[in-house]
Amino acid sequence: MNSFEADPTEPGAVSEPERLLQPVPEGRRITVMLAAFEGWNDAGEAASDALRYLNKLWGGKKVAAIDADEYYDFQFTRPTIRRTAAGERKIKWPSTRIFKASVPDSNVDVIFVQGTEPSYKWRAYTAELLVHAEALRVDYVILVGALLADVPHSRPIPVSTSTDDAALRERMDLEASQYEGPVGIVGVLGEVALLAGLPTVSLWAAVPHYVAQAPSPKAQLALLHRIEELLQVPLDTTELVEEADAWERGVDELATEDPEIAAYVRQLEEAKDTADLPEASGESIAREFERYLKRRGKDKP
């Protein structure tokens, strides 16, 4: 046992939360579905870019697709025309594609669901995704999203991790989402996956609303770090770290050119720094209260 680890058998010791991926018999693989959707659920395209990064890193191969004609309004989500490597013009239709990759030096396979949030038939769409999940023997689902928030670009990007699975919440020491209001396809897929009995976790990166345009490499990097923790696999993000640093420097320069924006960023930084002070943490408050009770006990005659 390392010197900094608490002995869980000692009175008052706090045990570490368990990992998402539970041990399996030797020779068996674990399959995790990672899903992100462009559109309403994807501020700065941080979520979909994070999955594209992993898919490329691990050499994902396309294994399935969902028919676009059934689920998309092409006047709202328009197809695009591009030139191929051979110079030919080709129309690219909105779609949902499913890839499979094996994480090197591990027993983890990843199913990537990448697409644009559909326009129609969300219940049929998510049911079709779960049919693919069953066929691909998915054990866990990680839903990835990004939202606009009042956070400063110059501080670490917050990533919230939540689940509506009571057993998973207790095992991993997670919170249930407290959000109430309109939901995107990520929220719908989360509920359907849970009803299907799949342990499901949602990740949401908070993207500074004053730099909402894509790309958002710092938010993308924050999501990748959280995925790395959940999957317990190392990720090479050196290139992305450099992009995130360059992005932050660029936003710094833009902010200095506008006094109002600069003042607003300072306000956000002060609020964030105050919230992060040790004396503001729940654990610290609990310790202080405990000390108060002890002092009060000593003062009694």
mmCIF file of C-alpha atoms in Angstrom:
data_model
loop_
_atom_site.group_PDB
_atom_site.id
_atom_site.type_symbol
_atom_site.label_atom_id
_atom_site.label_comp_id
_atom_site.label_asym_id
_atom_site.label_seq_id
_atom_site.Cartn_x
_atom_site.Cartn_y
_atom_site.Cartn_z
ATOM 1 C CA MET A 1 0.000 0.000 0.000
ATOM 2 C CA ASN A 2 1.358 3.456 -0.904
ATOM 3 C CA SER A 3 1.927 5.818 2.005
ATOM 4 C CA PHE A 4 -0.694 8.277 0.756
ATOM 5 C CA GLU A 5 -3.471 5.689 0.519
ATOM 6 C CA ALA A 6 -5.871 5.289 3.430
ATOM 7 C CA ASP A 7 -6.410 1.834 4.832
ATOM 8 C CA PRO A 8 -10.137 1.116 4.248
ATOM 9 C CA THR A 9 -10.167 -1.118 7.327
ATOM 10 C CA GLU A 10 -9.260 1.770 9.640
ATOM 11 C CA PRO A 11 -12.113 3.564 11.442
ATOM 12 C CA GLY A 12 -13.128 6.731 9.642
ATOM 13 C CA ALA A 13 -11.240 5.835 6.455
ATOM 14 C CA VAL A 14 -12.868 7.022 3.258
ATOM 15 C CA SER A 15 -12.904 4.397 0.511
ATOM 16 C CA GLU A 16 -12.189 5.428 -3.057
ATOM 17 C CA PRO A 17 -15.129 5.386 -5.501
ATOM 18 C CA GLU A 18 -15.163 2.318 -7.720
ATOM 19 C CA ARG A 19 -14.331 2.496 -11.412
ATOM 20 C CA LEU A 20 -16.945 2.489 -14.140
ATOM 21 C CA LEU A 21 -15.544 -0.620 -15.839
ATOM 22 C CA GLN A 22 -15.740 -3.595 -13.513
ATOM 23 C CA PRO A 23 -13.242 -6.499 -13.699
ATOM 24 C CA VAL A 24 -14.154 -9.347 -16.037
ATOM 25 C CA PRO A 25 -12.788 -12.909 -16.387
ATOM 26 C CA GLU A 26 -9.476 -13.205 -18.195
ATOM 27 C CA GLY A 27 -9.947 -13.425 -21.948
ATOM 28 C CA ARG A 28 -13.231 -11.524 -21.965
ATOM 29 C CA ARG A 29 -13.426 -8.043 -23.487
ATOM 30 C CA ILE A 30 -15.443 -5.046 -22.300
ATOM 31 C CA THR A 31 -17.389 -3.022 -24.861
ATOM 32 C CA VAL A 32 -18.175 0.645 -24.246
ATOM 33 C CA MET A 33 -20.403 2.789 -26.453
ATOM 34 C CA LEU A 34 -19.287 6.422 -26.738
ATOM 35 C CA ALA A 35 -21.917 8.661 -28.336
ATOM 36 C CA ALA A 36 -21.897 12.339 -29.329
ATOM 37 C CA PHE A 37 -24.129 14.303 -31.682
ATOM 38 C CA GLU A 38 -23.513 17.518 -33.575
ATOM 39 C CA GLY A 39 -26.045 20.276 -33.011
ATOM 40 C CA TRP A 40 -27.866 21.399 -29.877
ATOM 41 C CA ASN A 41 -25.898 19.036 -27.599
ATOM 42 C CA ASP A 42 -22.470 20.064 -28.877
ATOM 43 C CA ALA A 43 -21.272 23.591 -28.033
ATOM 44 C CA GLY A 44 -18.112 24.416 -29.939
ATOM 45 C CA GLU A 45 -18.331 20.899 -31.432
ATOM 46 C CA ALA A 46 -16.220 19.818 -28.445
ATOM 47 C CA ALA A 47 -18.040 16.511 -27.912
ATOM 48 C CA SER A 48 -18.096 15.327 -31.516
ATOM 49 C CA ASP A 49 -14.485 16.476 -32.016
ATOM 50 C CA ALA A 50 -13.425 14.490 -28.927
ATOM 51 C CA LEU A 51 -14.924 11.308 -30.378
ATOM 52 C CA ARG A 52 -13.444 11.957 -33.803
ATOM 53 C CA TYR A 53 -10.046 12.331 -32.130
ATOM 54 C CA LEU A 54 -10.373 8.979 -30.350
ATOM 55 C CA ASN A 55 -11.762 7.233 -33.410
ATOM 56 C CA LYS A 56 -8.745 8.333 -35.436
ATOM 57 C CA LEU A 57 -6.306 7.600 -32.588
ATOM 58 C CA TRP A 58 -7.546 4.027 -32.197
ATOM 59 C CA GLY A 59 -8.179 3.321 -35.883
ATOM 60 C CA GLY A 60 -11.929 2.822 -35.709
ATOM 61 C CA LYS A 61 -13.611 0.937 -38.548
ATOM 62 C CA LYS A 62 -17.156 1.655 -39.709
ATOM 63 C CA VAL A 63 -19.488 -1.198 -38.790
ATOM 64 C CA ALA A 64 -22.961 0.307 -39.334
ATOM 65 C CA ALA A 65 -24.933 3.406 -40.280
ATOM 66 C CA ILE A 66 -28.470 4.687 -39.763
ATOM 67 C CA ASP A 67 -30.514 5.651 -42.824
ATOM 68 C CA ALA A 68 -30.566 9.456 -43.033
ATOM 69 C CA ASP A 69 -33.843 9.698 -44.982
ATOM 70 C CA GLU A 70 -35.813 8.340 -42.033
ATOM 71 C CA TYR A 71 -34.686 10.875 -39.460
ATOM 72 C CA TYR A 72 -33.463 14.163 -40.975
ATOM 73 C CA ASP A 73 -35.098 17.297 -42.355
ATOM 74 C CA PHE A 74 -32.671 18.223 -45.107
ATOM 75 C CA GLN A 75 -33.946 21.796 -45.247
ATOM 76 C CA PHE A 76 -32.827 22.191 -41.646
ATOM 77 C CA THR A 77 -29.780 19.894 -41.646
ATOM 78 C CA ARG A 78 -28.622 20.399 -45.198
ATOM 79 C CA PRO A 79 -26.311 18.061 -47.103
ATOM 80 C CA THR A 80 -22.994 19.553 -48.164
ATOM 81 C CA ILE A 81 -21.053 19.206 -51.386
ATOM 82 C CA ARG A 82 -17.327 18.605 -51.307
ATOM 83 C CA ARG A 83 -14.523 17.596 -53.601
ATOM 84 C CA THR A 84 -12.943 14.186 -53.218
ATOM 85 C CA ALA A 85 -9.202 13.514 -53.307
ATOM 86 C CA ALA A 86 -9.642 12.826 -57.021
ATOM 87 C CA GLY A 87 -11.175 16.269 -57.512
ATOM 88 C CA GLU A 88 -14.731 15.037 -58.068
ATOM 89 C CA ARG A 89 -17.696 16.805 -56.467
ATOM 90 C CA LYS A 90 -19.670 14.621 -54.070
ATOM 91 C CA ILE A 91 -22.662 15.281 -51.809
ATOM 92 C CA LYS A 92 -22.231 14.370 -48.145
ATOM 93 C CA TRP A 93 -25.548 13.602 -46.458
ATOM 94 C CA PRO A 94 -26.240 14.071 -42.738
ATOM 95 C CA SER A 95 -26.049 10.669 -41.101
ATOM 96 C CA THR A 96 -25.218 8.647 -38.033
ATOM 97 C CA ARG A 97 -22.268 6.337 -38.412
ATOM 98 C CA ILE A 98 -21.117 3.653 -36.010
ATOM 99 C CA PHE A 99 -17.459 2.667 -35.702
ATOM 100 C CA LYS A 100 -15.647 0.027 -33.685
ATOM 101 C CA ALA A 101 -12.113 0.233 -32.320
ATOM 102 C CA SER A 102 -9.999 -1.797 -29.933
ATOM 103 C CA VAL A 103 -8.048 0.191 -27.351
ATOM 104 C CA PRO A 104 -4.365 -0.829 -27.579
ATOM 105 C CA ASP A 105 -2.924 -2.844 -24.678
ATOM 106 C CA SER A 106 -6.286 -3.291 -22.981
ATOM 107 C CA ASN A 107 -9.357 -5.519 -22.962
ATOM 108 C CA VAL A 108 -11.621 -2.610 -23.972
ATOM 109 C CA ASP A 109 -13.461 -2.240 -27.281
ATOM 110 C CA VAL A 110 -15.151 1.068 -28.078
ATOM 111 C CA ILE A 111 -18.223 1.633 -30.230
ATOM 112 C CA PHE A 112 -18.326 5.213 -31.510
ATOM 113 C CA VAL A 113 -21.713 6.706 -32.395
ATOM 114 C CA GLN A 114 -21.122 9.879 -34.395
ATOM 115 C CA GLY A 115 -23.788 11.880 -36.154
ATOM 116 C CA THR A 116 -26.030 14.903 -36.256
ATOM 117 C CA GLU A 117 -28.982 15.214 -33.908
ATOM 118 C CA PRO A 118 -31.978 13.885 -35.897
ATOM 119 C CA SER A 119 -35.035 15.952 -36.810
ATOM 120 C CA TYR A 120 -37.706 13.231 -36.574
ATOM 121 C CA LYS A 121 -38.717 10.040 -34.757
ATOM 122 C CA TRP A 122 -36.362 10.266 -31.821
ATOM 123 C CA ARG A 123 -37.845 7.231 -30.104
ATOM 124 C CA ALA A 124 -37.443 5.075 -33.196
ATOM 125 C CA TYR A 125 -33.949 6.472 -33.727
ATOM 126 C CA THR A 126 -32.746 5.662 -30.200
ATOM 127 C CA ALA A 127 -34.394 2.230 -30.391
ATOM 128 C CA GLU A 128 -32.416 1.554 -33.578
ATOM 129 C CA LEU A 129 -29.204 2.622 -31.841
ATOM 130 C CA LEU A 130 -29.914 0.177 -29.021
ATOM 131 C CA VAL A 131 -30.468 -2.644 -31.505
ATOM 132 C CA HIS A 132 -26.939 -1.959 -32.759
ATOM 133 C CA ALA A 133 -25.697 -1.785 -29.164
ATOM 134 C CA GLU A 134 -27.136 -5.222 -28.446
ATOM 135 C CA ALA A 135 -25.691 -6.695 -31.637
ATOM 136 C CA LEU A 136 -22.262 -5.270 -30.767
ATOM 137 C CA ARG A 137 -22.487 -6.578 -27.175
ATOM 138 C CA VAL A 138 -22.216 -3.164 -25.519
ATOM 139 C CA ASP A 139 -21.667 -3.313 -21.737
ATOM 140 C CA TYR A 140 -21.575 0.403 -20.870
ATOM 141 C CA VAL A 141 -22.691 3.669 -22.457
ATOM 142 C CA ILE A 142 -20.893 7.014 -22.115
ATOM 143 C CA LEU A 143 -22.799 9.971 -23.539
ATOM 144 C CA VAL A 144 -20.716 13.032 -24.367
ATOM 145 C CA GLY A 145 -22.027 16.571 -24.720
ATOM 146 C CA ALA A 146 -20.988 20.212 -24.416
ATOM 147 C CA LEU A 147 -22.987 23.245 -23.339
ATOM 148 C CA LEU A 148 -22.478 27.008 -23.246
ATOM 149 C CA ALA A 149 -21.855 28.357 -19.747
ATOM 150 C CA ASP A 150 -20.613 31.360 -17.770
ATOM 151 C CA VAL A 151 -17.082 30.020 -17.319
ATOM 152 C CA PRO A 152 -13.745 31.730 -18.042
ATOM 153 C CA HIS A 153 -11.602 30.413 -20.891
ATOM 154 C CA SER A 154 -8.461 30.937 -18.779
ATOM 155 C CA ARG A 155 -9.354 28.339 -16.146
ATOM 156 C CA PRO A 156 -9.727 24.537 -16.438
ATOM 157 C CA ILE A 157 -12.879 23.641 -18.359
ATOM 158 C CA PRO A 158 -15.401 22.020 -15.991
ATOM 159 C CA VAL A 159 -16.729 18.600 -17.004
ATOM 160 C CA SER A 160 -19.726 17.298 -15.091
ATOM 161 C CA THR A 161 -20.256 13.551 -14.735
ATOM 162 C CA SER A 162 -23.699 12.290 -13.825
ATOM 163 C CA THR A 163 -25.935 9.243 -14.038
ATOM 164 C CA ASP A 164 -29.578 8.431 -13.378
ATOM 165 C CA ASP A 165 -28.607 4.860 -12.455
ATOM 166 C CA ALA A 166 -28.963 4.706 -8.641
ATOM 167 C CA ALA A 167 -26.618 1.729 -8.259
ATOM 168 C CA LEU A 168 -23.975 3.361 -10.449
ATOM 169 C CA ARG A 169 -24.287 6.639 -8.546
ATOM 170 C CA GLU A 170 -23.598 4.903 -5.253
ATOM 171 C CA ARG A 171 -20.775 2.760 -6.606
ATOM 172 C CA MET A 172 -18.948 5.626 -8.320
ATOM 173 C CA ASP A 173 -19.934 8.409 -5.921
ATOM 174 C CA LEU A 174 -21.606 10.398 -8.714
ATOM 175 C CA GLU A 175 -24.509 12.821 -8.731
ATOM 176 C CA ALA A 176 -27.818 12.663 -10.540
ATOM 177 C CA SER A 177 -28.372 15.488 -13.004
ATOM 178 C CA GLN A 178 -30.519 18.246 -11.497
ATOM 179 C CA TYR A 179 -31.353 19.768 -14.884
ATOM 180 C CA GLU A 180 -35.002 20.285 -15.806
ATOM 181 C CA GLY A 181 -36.059 21.653 -19.180
ATOM 182 C CA PRO A 182 -35.729 20.893 -22.902
ATOM 183 C CA VAL A 183 -33.447 17.978 -23.761
ATOM 184 C CA GLY A 184 -31.544 16.902 -26.815
ATOM 185 C CA ILE A 185 -31.009 13.482 -28.296
ATOM 186 C CA VAL A 186 -28.270 12.793 -25.716
ATOM 187 C CA GLY A 187 -30.817 12.998 -22.889
ATOM 188 C CA VAL A 188 -33.290 10.781 -24.729
ATOM 189 C CA LEU A 189 -30.653 8.152 -25.524
ATOM 190 C CA GLY A 190 -29.542 8.218 -21.879
ATOM 191 C CA GLU A 191 -33.039 7.384 -20.623
ATOM 192 C CA VAL A 192 -33.596 4.660 -23.225
ATOM 193 C CA ALA A 193 -30.205 3.057 -22.524
ATOM 194 C CA LEU A 194 -30.951 3.041 -18.803
ATOM 195 C CA LEU A 195 -34.338 1.395 -19.414
ATOM 196 C CA ALA A 196 -32.522 -1.232 -21.472
ATOM 197 C CA GLY A 197 -30.373 -2.059 -18.451
ATOM 198 C CA LEU A 198 -27.128 -0.529 -19.731
ATOM 199 C CA PRO A 199 -25.006 1.315 -17.121
ATOM 200 C CA THR A 200 -24.964 4.843 -18.552
ATOM 201 C CA VAL A 201 -22.905 7.911 -17.663
ATOM 202 C CA SER A 202 -23.221 11.422 -19.119
ATOM 203 C CA LEU A 203 -20.319 13.848 -19.544
ATOM 204 C CA TRP A 204 -20.895 17.554 -20.213
ATOM 205 C CA ALA A 205 -18.149 20.092 -20.844
ATOM 206 C CA ALA A 206 -18.883 23.756 -20.077
ATOM 207 C CA VAL A 207 -17.772 25.892 -23.025
ATOM 208 C CA PRO A 208 -17.274 29.656 -22.421
ATOM 209 C CA HIS A 209 -20.297 31.234 -24.088
ATOM 210 C CA TYR A 210 -18.320 34.227 -25.394
ATOM 211 C CA VAL A 211 -16.152 31.909 -27.527
ATOM 212 C CA ALA A 212 -18.811 29.465 -28.636
ATOM 213 C CA GLN A 213 -17.617 28.949 -32.187
ATOM 214 C CA ALA A 214 -15.890 25.719 -33.194
ATOM 215 C CA PRO A 215 -13.365 24.380 -32.649
ATOM 216 C CA SER A 216 -13.058 24.401 -28.868
ATOM 217 C CA PRO A 217 -9.894 22.367 -28.251
ATOM 218 C CA LYS A 218 -9.659 23.140 -24.534
ATOM 219 C CA ALA A 219 -13.151 21.754 -23.893
ATOM 220 C CA GLN A 220 -12.385 18.815 -26.183
ATOM 221 C CA LEU A 221 -9.239 18.085 -24.156
ATOM 222 C CA ALA A 222 -11.162 18.257 -20.866
ATOM 223 C CA LEU A 223 -13.656 15.688 -22.164
ATOM 224 C CA LEU A 224 -10.840 13.402 -23.322
ATOM 225 C CA HIS A 225 -9.208 13.540 -19.895
ATOM 226 C CA ARG A 226 -12.487 12.485 -18.267
ATOM 227 C CA ILE A 227 -12.983 9.666 -20.787
ATOM 228 C CA GLU A 228 -9.411 8.580 -20.070
ATOM 229 C CA GLU A 229 -10.266 8.347 -16.359
ATOM 230 C CA LEU A 230 -13.478 6.406 -16.959
ATOM 231 C CA LEU A 231 -11.901 3.896 -19.332
ATOM 232 C CA GLN A 232 -8.648 3.687 -17.348
ATOM 233 C CA VAL A 233 -6.582 3.847 -20.536
ATOM 234 C CA PRO A 234 -3.774 6.330 -21.336
ATOM 235 C CA LEU A 235 -4.349 8.811 -24.167
ATOM 236 C CA ASP A 236 -1.758 10.623 -26.251
ATOM 237 C CA THR A 237 -3.105 14.195 -26.362
ATOM 238 C CA THR A 238 0.173 16.065 -26.950
ATOM 239 C CA GLU A 239 -0.984 17.613 -30.219
ATOM 240 C CA LEU A 240 -4.308 18.662 -28.730
ATOM 241 C CA VAL A 241 -2.606 20.223 -25.682
ATOM 242 C CA GLU A 242 -0.674 22.490 -28.040
ATOM 243 C CA GLU A 243 -3.884 23.421 -29.878
ATOM 244 C CA ALA A 244 -5.646 24.195 -26.582
ATOM 245 C CA ASP A 245 -2.753 26.434 -25.464
ATOM 246 C CA ALA A 246 -2.814 28.280 -28.792
ATOM 247 C CA TRP A 247 -6.600 28.667 -28.544
ATOM 248 C CA GLU A 248 -6.333 30.154 -25.047
ATOM 249 C CA ARG A 249 -3.625 32.601 -26.141
ATOM 250 C CA GLY A 250 -5.794 33.652 -29.077
ATOM 251 C CA VAL A 251 -8.797 34.307 -26.839
ATOM 252 C CA ASP A 252 -6.548 36.252 -24.437
ATOM 253 C CA GLU A 253 -5.500 38.523 -27.296
ATOM 254 C CA LEU A 254 -9.091 39.072 -28.428
ATOM 255 C CA ALA A 255 -10.194 39.857 -24.870
ATOM 256 C CA THR A 256 -7.510 42.513 -24.392
ATOM 257 C CA GLU A 257 -8.780 44.331 -27.486
ATOM 258 C CA ASP A 258 -12.231 44.821 -25.937
ATOM 259 C CA PRO A 259 -12.279 46.410 -22.452
ATOM 260 C CA GLU A 260 -15.824 45.197 -21.739
ATOM 261 C CA ILE A 261 -14.963 41.599 -22.600
ATOM 262 C CA ALA A 262 -11.730 41.836 -20.575
ATOM 263 C CA ALA A 263 -13.662 43.103 -17.530
ATOM 264 C CA TYR A 264 -16.256 40.354 -17.945
ATOM 265 C CA VAL A 265 -13.553 37.665 -18.139
ATOM 266 C CA ARG A 266 -11.937 39.021 -14.945
ATOM 267 C CA GLN A 267 -15.327 38.839 -13.237
ATOM 268 C CA LEU A 268 -15.743 35.203 -14.291
ATOM 269 C CA GLU A 269 -12.198 34.396 -13.147
ATOM 270 C CA GLU A 270 -12.807 35.936 -9.715
ATOM 271 C CA ALA A 271 -16.058 34.002 -9.309
ATOM 272 C CA LYS A 272 -14.379 30.748 -10.347
ATOM 273 C CA ASP A 273 -11.345 31.287 -8.105
ATOM 274 C CA THR A 274 -13.563 32.117 -5.123
ATOM 275 C CA ALA A 275 -15.632 28.956 -5.670
ATOM 276 C CA ASP A 276 -12.431 26.890 -5.855
ATOM 277 C CA LEU A 277 -10.945 28.207 -2.590
ATOM 278 C CA PRO A 278 -10.400 25.400 -0.041
ATOM 279 C CA GLU A 279 -12.594 27.155 2.510
ATOM 280 C CA ALA A 280 -15.476 27.071 0.019
ATOM 281 C CA SER A 281 -15.440 23.300 -0.398
ATOM 282 C CA GLY A 282 -18.074 21.123 1.259
ATOM 283 C CA GLU A 283 -15.378 18.899 2.751
ATOM 284 C CA SER A 284 -13.675 21.884 4.376
ATOM 285 C CA ILE A 285 -16.979 23.214 5.712
ATOM 286 C CA ALA A 286 -17.735 19.791 7.213
ATOM 287 C CA ARG A 287 -14.313 19.720 8.913
ATOM 288 C CA GLU A 288 -14.835 23.190 10.358
ATOM 289 C CA PHE A 289 -18.249 22.188 11.674
ATOM 290 C CA GLU A 290 -16.739 19.114 13.273
ATOM 291 C CA ARG A 291 -14.085 21.259 14.979
ATOM 292 C CA TYR A 292 -16.812 23.614 16.173
ATOM 293 C CA LEU A 293 -18.753 20.739 17.754
ATOM 294 C CA LYS A 294 -15.585 19.482 19.493
ATOM 295 C CA ARG A 295 -14.777 22.951 20.838
ATOM 296 C CA ARG A 296 -18.346 23.336 21.994
ATOM 297 C CA GLY A 297 -18.127 20.009 23.838
ATOM 298 C CA LYS A 298 -14.913 21.078 25.603
ATOM 299 C CA ASP A 299 -16.428 24.400 26.646
ATOM 300 C CA LYS A 300 -19.367 22.749 28.400
ATOM 301 C CA PRO A 301 -18.980 22.537 32.190
#
